[in-house]
PDB file of C-alpha atoms and ligand atoms in Angstrom:
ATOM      1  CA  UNK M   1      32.921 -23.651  58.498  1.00 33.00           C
ATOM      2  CA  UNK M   2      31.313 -20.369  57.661  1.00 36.00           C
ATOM      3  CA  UNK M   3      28.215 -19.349  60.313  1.00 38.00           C
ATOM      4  CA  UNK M   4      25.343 -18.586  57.673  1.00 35.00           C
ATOM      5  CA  UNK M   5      24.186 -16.673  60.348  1.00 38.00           C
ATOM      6  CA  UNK M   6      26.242 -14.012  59.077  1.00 36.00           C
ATOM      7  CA  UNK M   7      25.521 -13.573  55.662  1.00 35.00           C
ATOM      8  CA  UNK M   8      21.875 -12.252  56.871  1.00 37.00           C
ATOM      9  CA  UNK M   9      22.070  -8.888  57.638  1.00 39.00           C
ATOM     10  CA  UNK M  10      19.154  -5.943  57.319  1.00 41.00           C
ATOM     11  CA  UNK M  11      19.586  -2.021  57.276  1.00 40.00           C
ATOM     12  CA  UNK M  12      18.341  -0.703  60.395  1.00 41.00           C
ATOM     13  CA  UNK M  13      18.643   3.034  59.793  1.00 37.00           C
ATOM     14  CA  UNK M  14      22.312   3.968  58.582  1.00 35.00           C
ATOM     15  CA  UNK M  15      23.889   0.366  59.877  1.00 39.00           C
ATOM     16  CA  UNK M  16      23.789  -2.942  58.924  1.00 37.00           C
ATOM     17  CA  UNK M  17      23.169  -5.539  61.527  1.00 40.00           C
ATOM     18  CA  UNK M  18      23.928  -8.881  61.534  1.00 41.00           C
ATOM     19  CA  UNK M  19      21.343 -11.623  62.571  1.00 44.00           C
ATOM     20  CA  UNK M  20      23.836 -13.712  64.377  1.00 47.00           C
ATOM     21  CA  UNK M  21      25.480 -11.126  66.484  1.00 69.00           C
ATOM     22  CA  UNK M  22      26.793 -12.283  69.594  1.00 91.00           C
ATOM     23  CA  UNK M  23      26.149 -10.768  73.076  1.00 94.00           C
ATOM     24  CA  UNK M  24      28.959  -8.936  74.932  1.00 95.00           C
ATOM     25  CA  UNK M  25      27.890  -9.964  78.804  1.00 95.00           C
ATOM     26  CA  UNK M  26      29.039  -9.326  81.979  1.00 97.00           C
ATOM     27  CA  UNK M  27      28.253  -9.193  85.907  1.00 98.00           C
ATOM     28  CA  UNK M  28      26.793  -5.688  87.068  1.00 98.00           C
ATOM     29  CA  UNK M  29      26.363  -5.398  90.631  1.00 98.00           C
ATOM     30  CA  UNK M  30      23.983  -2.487  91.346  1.00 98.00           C
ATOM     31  CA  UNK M  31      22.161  -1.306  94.747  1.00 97.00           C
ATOM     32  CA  UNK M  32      19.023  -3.486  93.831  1.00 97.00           C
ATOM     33  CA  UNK M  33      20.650  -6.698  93.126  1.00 97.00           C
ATOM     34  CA  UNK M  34      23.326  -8.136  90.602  1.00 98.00           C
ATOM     35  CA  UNK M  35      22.315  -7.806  87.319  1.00 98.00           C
ATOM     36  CA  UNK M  36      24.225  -8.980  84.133  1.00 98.00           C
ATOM     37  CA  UNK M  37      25.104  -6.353  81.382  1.00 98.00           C
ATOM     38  CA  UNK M  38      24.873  -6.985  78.307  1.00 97.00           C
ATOM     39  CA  UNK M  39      25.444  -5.423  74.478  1.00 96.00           C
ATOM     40  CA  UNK M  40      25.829  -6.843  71.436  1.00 94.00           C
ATOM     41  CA  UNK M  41      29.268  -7.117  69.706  1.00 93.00           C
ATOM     42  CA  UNK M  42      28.776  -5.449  66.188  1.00 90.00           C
ATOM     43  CA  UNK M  43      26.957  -2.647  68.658  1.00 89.00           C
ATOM     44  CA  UNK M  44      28.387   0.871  68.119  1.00 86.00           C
ATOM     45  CA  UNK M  45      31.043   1.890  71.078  1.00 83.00           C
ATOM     46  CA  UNK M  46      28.978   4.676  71.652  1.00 84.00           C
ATOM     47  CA  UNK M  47      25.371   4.868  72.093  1.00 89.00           C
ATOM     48  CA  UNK M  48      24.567   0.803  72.362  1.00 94.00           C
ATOM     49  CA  UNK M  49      21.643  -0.525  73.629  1.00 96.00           C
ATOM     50  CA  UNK M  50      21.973  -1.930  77.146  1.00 97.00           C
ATOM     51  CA  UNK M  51      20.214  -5.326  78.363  1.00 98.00           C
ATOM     52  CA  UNK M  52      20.254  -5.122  82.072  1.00 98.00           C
ATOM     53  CA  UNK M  53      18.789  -8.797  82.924  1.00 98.00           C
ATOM     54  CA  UNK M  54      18.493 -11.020  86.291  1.00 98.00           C
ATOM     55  CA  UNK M  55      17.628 -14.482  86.460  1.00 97.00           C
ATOM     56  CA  UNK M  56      16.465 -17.538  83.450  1.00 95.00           C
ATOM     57  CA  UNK M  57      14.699 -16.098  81.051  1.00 95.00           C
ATOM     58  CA  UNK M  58      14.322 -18.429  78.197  1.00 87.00           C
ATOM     59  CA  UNK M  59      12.132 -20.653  80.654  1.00 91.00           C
ATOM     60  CA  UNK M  60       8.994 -20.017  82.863  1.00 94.00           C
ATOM     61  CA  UNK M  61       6.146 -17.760  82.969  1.00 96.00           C
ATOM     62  CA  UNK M  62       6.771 -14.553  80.998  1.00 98.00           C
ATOM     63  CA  UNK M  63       9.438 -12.126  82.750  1.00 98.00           C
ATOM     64  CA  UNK M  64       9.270  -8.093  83.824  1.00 98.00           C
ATOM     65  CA  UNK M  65      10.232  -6.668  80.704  1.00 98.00           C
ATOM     66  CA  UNK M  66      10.540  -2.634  80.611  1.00 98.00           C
ATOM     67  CA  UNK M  67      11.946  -0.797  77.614  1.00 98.00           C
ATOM     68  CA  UNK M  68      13.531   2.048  78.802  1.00 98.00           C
ATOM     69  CA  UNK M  69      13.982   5.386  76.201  1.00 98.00           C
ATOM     70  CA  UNK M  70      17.478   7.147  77.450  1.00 98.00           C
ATOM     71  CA  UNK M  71      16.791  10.085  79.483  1.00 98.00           C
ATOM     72  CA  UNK M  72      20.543  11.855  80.682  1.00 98.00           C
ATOM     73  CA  UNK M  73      18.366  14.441  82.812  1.00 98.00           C
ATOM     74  CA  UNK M  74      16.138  12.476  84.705  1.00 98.00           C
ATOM     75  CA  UNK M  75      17.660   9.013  84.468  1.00 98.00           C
ATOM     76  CA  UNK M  76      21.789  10.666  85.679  1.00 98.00           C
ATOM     77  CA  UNK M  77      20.849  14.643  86.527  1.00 98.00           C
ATOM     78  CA  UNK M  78      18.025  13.649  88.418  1.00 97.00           C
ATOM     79  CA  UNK M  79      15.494  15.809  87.028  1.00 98.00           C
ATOM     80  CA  UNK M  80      11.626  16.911  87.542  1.00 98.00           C
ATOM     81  CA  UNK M  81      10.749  17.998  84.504  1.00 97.00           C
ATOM     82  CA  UNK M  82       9.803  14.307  83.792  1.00 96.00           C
ATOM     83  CA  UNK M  83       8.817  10.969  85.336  1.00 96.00           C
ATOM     84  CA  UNK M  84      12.033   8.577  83.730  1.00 97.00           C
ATOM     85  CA  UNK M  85      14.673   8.529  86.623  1.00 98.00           C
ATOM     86  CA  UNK M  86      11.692   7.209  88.881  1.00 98.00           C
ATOM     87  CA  UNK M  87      10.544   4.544  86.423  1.00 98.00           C
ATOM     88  CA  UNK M  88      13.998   3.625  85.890  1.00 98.00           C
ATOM     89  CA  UNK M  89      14.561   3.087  89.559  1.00 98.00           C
ATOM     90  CA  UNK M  90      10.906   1.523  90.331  1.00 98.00           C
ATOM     91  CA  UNK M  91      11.989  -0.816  87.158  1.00 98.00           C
ATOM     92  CA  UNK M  92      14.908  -2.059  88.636  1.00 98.00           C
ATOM     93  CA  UNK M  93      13.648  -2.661  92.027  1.00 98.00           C
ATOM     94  CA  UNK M  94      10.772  -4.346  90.604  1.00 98.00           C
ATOM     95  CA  UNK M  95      13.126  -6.695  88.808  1.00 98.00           C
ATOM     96  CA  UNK M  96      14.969  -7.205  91.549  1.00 98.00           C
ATOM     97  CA  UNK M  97      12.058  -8.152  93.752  1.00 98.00           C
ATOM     98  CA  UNK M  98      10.786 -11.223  91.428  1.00 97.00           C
ATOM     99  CA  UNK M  99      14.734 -12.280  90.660  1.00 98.00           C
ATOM    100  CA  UNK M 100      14.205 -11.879  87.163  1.00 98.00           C
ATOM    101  CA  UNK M 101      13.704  -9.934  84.164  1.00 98.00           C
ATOM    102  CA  UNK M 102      15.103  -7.292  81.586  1.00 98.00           C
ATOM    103  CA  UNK M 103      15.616  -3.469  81.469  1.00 98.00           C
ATOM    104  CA  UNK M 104      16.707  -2.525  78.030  1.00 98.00           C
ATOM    105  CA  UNK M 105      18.213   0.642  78.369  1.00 98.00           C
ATOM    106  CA  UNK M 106      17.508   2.036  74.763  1.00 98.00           C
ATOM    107  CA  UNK M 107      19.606   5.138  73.408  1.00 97.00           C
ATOM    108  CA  UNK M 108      16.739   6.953  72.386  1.00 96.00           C
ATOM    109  CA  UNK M 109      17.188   9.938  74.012  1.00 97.00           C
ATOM    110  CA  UNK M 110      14.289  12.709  73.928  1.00 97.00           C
ATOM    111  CA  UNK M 111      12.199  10.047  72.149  1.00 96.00           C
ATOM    112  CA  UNK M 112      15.095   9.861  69.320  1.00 96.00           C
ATOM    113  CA  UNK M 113      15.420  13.391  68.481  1.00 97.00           C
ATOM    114  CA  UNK M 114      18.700  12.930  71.004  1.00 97.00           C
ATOM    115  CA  UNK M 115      19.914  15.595  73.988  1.00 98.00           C
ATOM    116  CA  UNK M 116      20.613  18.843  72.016  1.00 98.00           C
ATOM    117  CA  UNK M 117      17.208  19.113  70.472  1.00 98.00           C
ATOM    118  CA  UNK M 118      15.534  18.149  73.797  1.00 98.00           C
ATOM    119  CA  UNK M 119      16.925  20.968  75.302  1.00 98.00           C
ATOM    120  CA  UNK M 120      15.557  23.108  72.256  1.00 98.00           C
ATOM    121  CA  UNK M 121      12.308  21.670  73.311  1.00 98.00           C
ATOM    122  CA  UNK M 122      12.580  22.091  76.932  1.00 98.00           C
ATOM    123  CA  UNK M 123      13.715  26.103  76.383  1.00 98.00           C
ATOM    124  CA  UNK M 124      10.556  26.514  74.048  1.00 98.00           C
ATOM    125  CA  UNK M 125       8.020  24.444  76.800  1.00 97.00           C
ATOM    126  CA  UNK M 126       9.551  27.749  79.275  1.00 97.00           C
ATOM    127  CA  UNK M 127       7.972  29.719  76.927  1.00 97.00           C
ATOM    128  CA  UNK M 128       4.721  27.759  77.248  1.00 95.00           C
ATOM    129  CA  UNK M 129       5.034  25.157  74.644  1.00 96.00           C
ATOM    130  CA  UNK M 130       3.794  21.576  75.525  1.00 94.00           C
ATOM    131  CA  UNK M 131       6.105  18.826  74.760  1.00 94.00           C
ATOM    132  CA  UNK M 132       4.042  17.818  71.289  1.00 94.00           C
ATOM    133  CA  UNK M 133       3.835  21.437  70.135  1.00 95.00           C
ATOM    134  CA  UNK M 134       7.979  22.136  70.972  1.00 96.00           C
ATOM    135  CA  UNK M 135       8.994  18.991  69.343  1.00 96.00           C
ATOM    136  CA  UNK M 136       6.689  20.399  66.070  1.00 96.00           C
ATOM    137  CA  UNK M 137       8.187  23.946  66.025  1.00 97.00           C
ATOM    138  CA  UNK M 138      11.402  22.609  65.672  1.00 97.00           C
ATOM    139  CA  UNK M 139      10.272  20.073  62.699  1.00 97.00           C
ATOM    140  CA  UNK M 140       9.794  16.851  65.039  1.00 97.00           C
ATOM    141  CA  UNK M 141       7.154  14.258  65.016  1.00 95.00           C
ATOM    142  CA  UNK M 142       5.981  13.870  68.438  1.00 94.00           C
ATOM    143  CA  UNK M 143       7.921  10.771  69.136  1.00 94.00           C
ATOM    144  CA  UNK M 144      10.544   9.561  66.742  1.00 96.00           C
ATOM    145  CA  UNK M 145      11.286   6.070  68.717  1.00 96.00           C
ATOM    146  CA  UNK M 146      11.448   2.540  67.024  1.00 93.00           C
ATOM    147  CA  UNK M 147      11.732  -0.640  68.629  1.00 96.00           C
ATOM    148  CA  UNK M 148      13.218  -2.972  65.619  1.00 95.00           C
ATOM    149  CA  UNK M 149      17.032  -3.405  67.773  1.00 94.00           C
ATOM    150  CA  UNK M 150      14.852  -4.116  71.229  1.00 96.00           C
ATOM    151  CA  UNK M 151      13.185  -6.581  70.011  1.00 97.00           C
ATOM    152  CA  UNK M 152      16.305  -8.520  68.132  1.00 94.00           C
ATOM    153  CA  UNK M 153      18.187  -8.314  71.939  1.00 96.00           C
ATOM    154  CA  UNK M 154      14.613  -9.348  73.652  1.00 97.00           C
ATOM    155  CA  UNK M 155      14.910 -12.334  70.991  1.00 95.00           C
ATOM    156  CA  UNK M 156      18.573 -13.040  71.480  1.00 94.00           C
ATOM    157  CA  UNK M 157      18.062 -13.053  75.211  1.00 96.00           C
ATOM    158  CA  UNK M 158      15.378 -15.343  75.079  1.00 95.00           C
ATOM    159  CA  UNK M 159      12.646 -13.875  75.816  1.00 97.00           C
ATOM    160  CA  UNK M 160       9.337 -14.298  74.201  1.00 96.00           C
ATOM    161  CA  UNK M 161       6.742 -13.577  76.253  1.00 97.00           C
ATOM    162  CA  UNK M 162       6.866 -10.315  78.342  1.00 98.00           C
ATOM    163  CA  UNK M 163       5.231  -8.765  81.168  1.00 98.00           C
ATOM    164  CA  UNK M 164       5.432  -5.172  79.732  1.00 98.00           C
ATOM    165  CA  UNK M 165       6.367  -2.459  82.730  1.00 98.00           C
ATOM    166  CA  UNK M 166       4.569   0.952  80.600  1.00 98.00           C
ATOM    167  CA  UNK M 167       1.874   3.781  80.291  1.00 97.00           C
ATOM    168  CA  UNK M 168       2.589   3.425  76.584  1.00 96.00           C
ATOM    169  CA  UNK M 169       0.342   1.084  74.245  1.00 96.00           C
ATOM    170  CA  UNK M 170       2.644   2.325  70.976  1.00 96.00           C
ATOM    171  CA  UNK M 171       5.573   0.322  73.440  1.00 97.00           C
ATOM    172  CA  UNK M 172       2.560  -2.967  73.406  1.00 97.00           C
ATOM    173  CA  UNK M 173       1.861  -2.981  70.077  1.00 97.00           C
ATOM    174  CA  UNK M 174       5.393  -2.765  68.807  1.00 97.00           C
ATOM    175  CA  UNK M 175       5.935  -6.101  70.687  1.00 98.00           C
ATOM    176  CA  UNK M 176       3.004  -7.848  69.474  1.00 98.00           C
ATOM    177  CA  UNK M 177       3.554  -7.128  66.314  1.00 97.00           C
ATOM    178  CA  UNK M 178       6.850  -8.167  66.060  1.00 97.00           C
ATOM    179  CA  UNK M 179       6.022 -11.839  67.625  1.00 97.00           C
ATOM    180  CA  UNK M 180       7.071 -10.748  71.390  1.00 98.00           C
ATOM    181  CA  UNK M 181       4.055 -11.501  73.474  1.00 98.00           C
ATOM    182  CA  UNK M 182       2.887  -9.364  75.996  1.00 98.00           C
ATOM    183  CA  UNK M 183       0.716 -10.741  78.241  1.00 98.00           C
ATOM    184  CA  UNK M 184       0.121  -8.071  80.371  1.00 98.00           C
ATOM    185  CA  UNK M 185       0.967  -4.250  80.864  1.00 98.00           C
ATOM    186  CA  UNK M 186       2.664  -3.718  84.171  1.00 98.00           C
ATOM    187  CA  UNK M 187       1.387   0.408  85.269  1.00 97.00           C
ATOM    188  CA  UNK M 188       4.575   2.611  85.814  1.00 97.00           C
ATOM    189  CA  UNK M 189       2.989   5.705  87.588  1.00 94.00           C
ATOM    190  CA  UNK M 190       5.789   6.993  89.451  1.00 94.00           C
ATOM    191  CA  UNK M 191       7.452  10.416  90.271  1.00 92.00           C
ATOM    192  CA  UNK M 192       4.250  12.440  89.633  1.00 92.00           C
ATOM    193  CA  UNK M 193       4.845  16.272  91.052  1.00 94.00           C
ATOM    194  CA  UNK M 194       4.507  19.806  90.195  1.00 95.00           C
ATOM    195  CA  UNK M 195       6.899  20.495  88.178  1.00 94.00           C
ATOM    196  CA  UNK M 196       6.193  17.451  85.429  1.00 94.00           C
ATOM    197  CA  UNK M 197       2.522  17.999  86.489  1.00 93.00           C
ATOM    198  CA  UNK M 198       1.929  19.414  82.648  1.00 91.00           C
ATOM    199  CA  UNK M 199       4.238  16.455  80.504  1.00 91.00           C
ATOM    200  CA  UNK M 200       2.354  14.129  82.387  1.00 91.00           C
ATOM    201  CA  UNK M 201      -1.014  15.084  81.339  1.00 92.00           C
ATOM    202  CA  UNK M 202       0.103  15.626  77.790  1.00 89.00           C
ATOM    203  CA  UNK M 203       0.906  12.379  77.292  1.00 88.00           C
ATOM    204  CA  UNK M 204      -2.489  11.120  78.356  1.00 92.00           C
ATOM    205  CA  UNK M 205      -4.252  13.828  76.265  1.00 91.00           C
ATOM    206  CA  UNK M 206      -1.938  13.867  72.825  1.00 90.00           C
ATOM    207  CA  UNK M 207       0.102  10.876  73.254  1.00 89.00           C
ATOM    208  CA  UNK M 208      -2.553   8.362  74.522  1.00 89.00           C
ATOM    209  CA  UNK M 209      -0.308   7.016  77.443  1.00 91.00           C
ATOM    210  CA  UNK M 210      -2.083   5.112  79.608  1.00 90.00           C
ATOM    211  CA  UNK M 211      -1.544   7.693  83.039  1.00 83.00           C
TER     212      UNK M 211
HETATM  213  N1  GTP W 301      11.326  15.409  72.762  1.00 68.56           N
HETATM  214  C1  GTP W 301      11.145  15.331  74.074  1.00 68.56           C
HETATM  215  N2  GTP W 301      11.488  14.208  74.706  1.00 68.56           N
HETATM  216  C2  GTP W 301      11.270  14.144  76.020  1.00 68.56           C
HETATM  217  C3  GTP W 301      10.729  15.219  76.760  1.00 68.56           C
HETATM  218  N3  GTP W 301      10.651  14.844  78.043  1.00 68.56           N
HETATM  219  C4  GTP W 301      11.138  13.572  78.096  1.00 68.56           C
HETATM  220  N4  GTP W 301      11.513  13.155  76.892  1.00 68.56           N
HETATM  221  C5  GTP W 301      12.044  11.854  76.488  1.00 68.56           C
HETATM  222  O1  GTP W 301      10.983  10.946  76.507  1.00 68.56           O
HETATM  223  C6  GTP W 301      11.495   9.631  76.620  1.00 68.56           C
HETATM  224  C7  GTP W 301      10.601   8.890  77.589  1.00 68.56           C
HETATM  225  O2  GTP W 301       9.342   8.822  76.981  1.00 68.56           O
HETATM  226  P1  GTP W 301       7.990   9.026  77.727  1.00 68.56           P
HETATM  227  O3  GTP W 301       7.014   9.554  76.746  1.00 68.56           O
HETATM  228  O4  GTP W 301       8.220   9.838  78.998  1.00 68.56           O
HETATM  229  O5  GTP W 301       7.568   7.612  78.231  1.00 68.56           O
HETATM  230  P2  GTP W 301       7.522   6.283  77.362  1.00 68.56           P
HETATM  231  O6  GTP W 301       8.894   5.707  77.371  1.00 68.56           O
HETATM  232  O7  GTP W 301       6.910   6.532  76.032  1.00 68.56           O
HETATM  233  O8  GTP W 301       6.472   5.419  78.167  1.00 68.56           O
HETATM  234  P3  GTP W 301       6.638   4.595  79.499  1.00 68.56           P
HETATM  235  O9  GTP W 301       7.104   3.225  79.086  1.00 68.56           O
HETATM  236  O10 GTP W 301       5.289   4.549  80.090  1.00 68.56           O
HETATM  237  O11 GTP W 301       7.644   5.305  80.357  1.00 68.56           O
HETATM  238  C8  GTP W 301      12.937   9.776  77.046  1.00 68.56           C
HETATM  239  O12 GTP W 301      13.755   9.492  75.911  1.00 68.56           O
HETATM  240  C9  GTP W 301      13.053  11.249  77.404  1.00 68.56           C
HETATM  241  O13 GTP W 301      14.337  11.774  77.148  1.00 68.56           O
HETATM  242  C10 GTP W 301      10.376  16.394  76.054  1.00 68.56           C
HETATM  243  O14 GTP W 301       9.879  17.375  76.624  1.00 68.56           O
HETATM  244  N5  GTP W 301      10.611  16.424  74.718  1.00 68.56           N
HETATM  245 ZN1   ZN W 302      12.851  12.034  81.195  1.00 68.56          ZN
END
């Protein structure tokens, strides 16, 4: 028998994705707890989303839900120019501590103008640049990011309802508006020092994060 499900597909950007895709899943012990991994299967090799998610989370009160944007240099390199690698970290231990929830782990990198041009924007911000006005200069909107693929894996995993771990409202409303409730904004103010002292405060003056 043929599964109908896969005769619906959309165009998300350059690919076509299937409605019925399944989940690739597996066990991922990590120093805050055991999480399980998961992508889906028509997924590109390289540069899939990542569901990290602990506990039942089709049933109950709405989970910890954080959407985080790929950062190699603070998330892996451990960097200070920004505040990821400490949200990432707070994120998971905050999972961790209620048993349950989901870190999608979205390949967004440099809010989707990806690594190389990041670096462009980090050599202009030594020059005095903020991070709007570098991303500009080289022919970027400020933040490039949608959230059409997180919000198919939130769906496929379950979730409906969210307890949203973010400074960002764009992050809120992107949920709402696709039918993913948020019922509350979880604060992530973590990692705060001098030397991401000024990408901080732009994105409570030009980006409207919530800092
Ligand atoms: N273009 C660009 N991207 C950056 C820069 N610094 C960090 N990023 C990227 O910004 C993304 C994280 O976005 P943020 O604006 O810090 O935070 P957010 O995800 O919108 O909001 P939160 O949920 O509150 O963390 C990651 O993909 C980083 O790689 C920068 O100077 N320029
Ligand atoms: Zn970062």
């Amino acid at each position: 028998m043929y599964n109908i499900g896969l005769f619906v597909a959309c165009l998300n950007g350059n690919r076509f994705v299937t409605a019925s895709s399944d989940l690739i899943r597996a066990k991922l012990p990590t120093r805050y707890g055991e999480f399980f991994i998961s992508v889906r299967a028509d997924a590109p090799s390289e540069r899939a989303h990542v569901a990290l998610s602990m506990g039942d989370l089709s049933q109950g009160s709405a989970p910890l839900v954080r959407l985080h944007s790929e950062c190699l240099t603070g998330d892996a390199l451990h960097s200070l120019r920004c505040d990821c690698g400490f949200q990432l970290e707070a994120a998971l231990s905050m999972i961790a501590g209620e048993q349950r929830g989901v870190l999608l782990y979205l390949r967004q990198e440099g809010r989707g103008i990806g690594l190389a041009n990041k670096l462009r924007a980090y050599a202009l911000q030594d020059q005095g640049l903020d991070t709007v006005e570098a991303n500009e200069q080289l022919g970027f909107g400020a933040d490039l990011r949608e959230y059409h693929e997180a919000v198919t894996l939130l769906k496929q995993l379950g979730v409906s309802e969210v307890r949203l771990m973010t400074n960002n409202p764009r992050k809120v409303q992107a949920l709402n508006d696709a039918g993913i409730k948020v019922v509350e904004r979880v604060p992530m103010r973590f990692g705060a020092n001098p030397h991401n002292e000024r990408y901080l405060a732009v994105k409570t003056n030009k980006l409207g994060h919530l800092l």
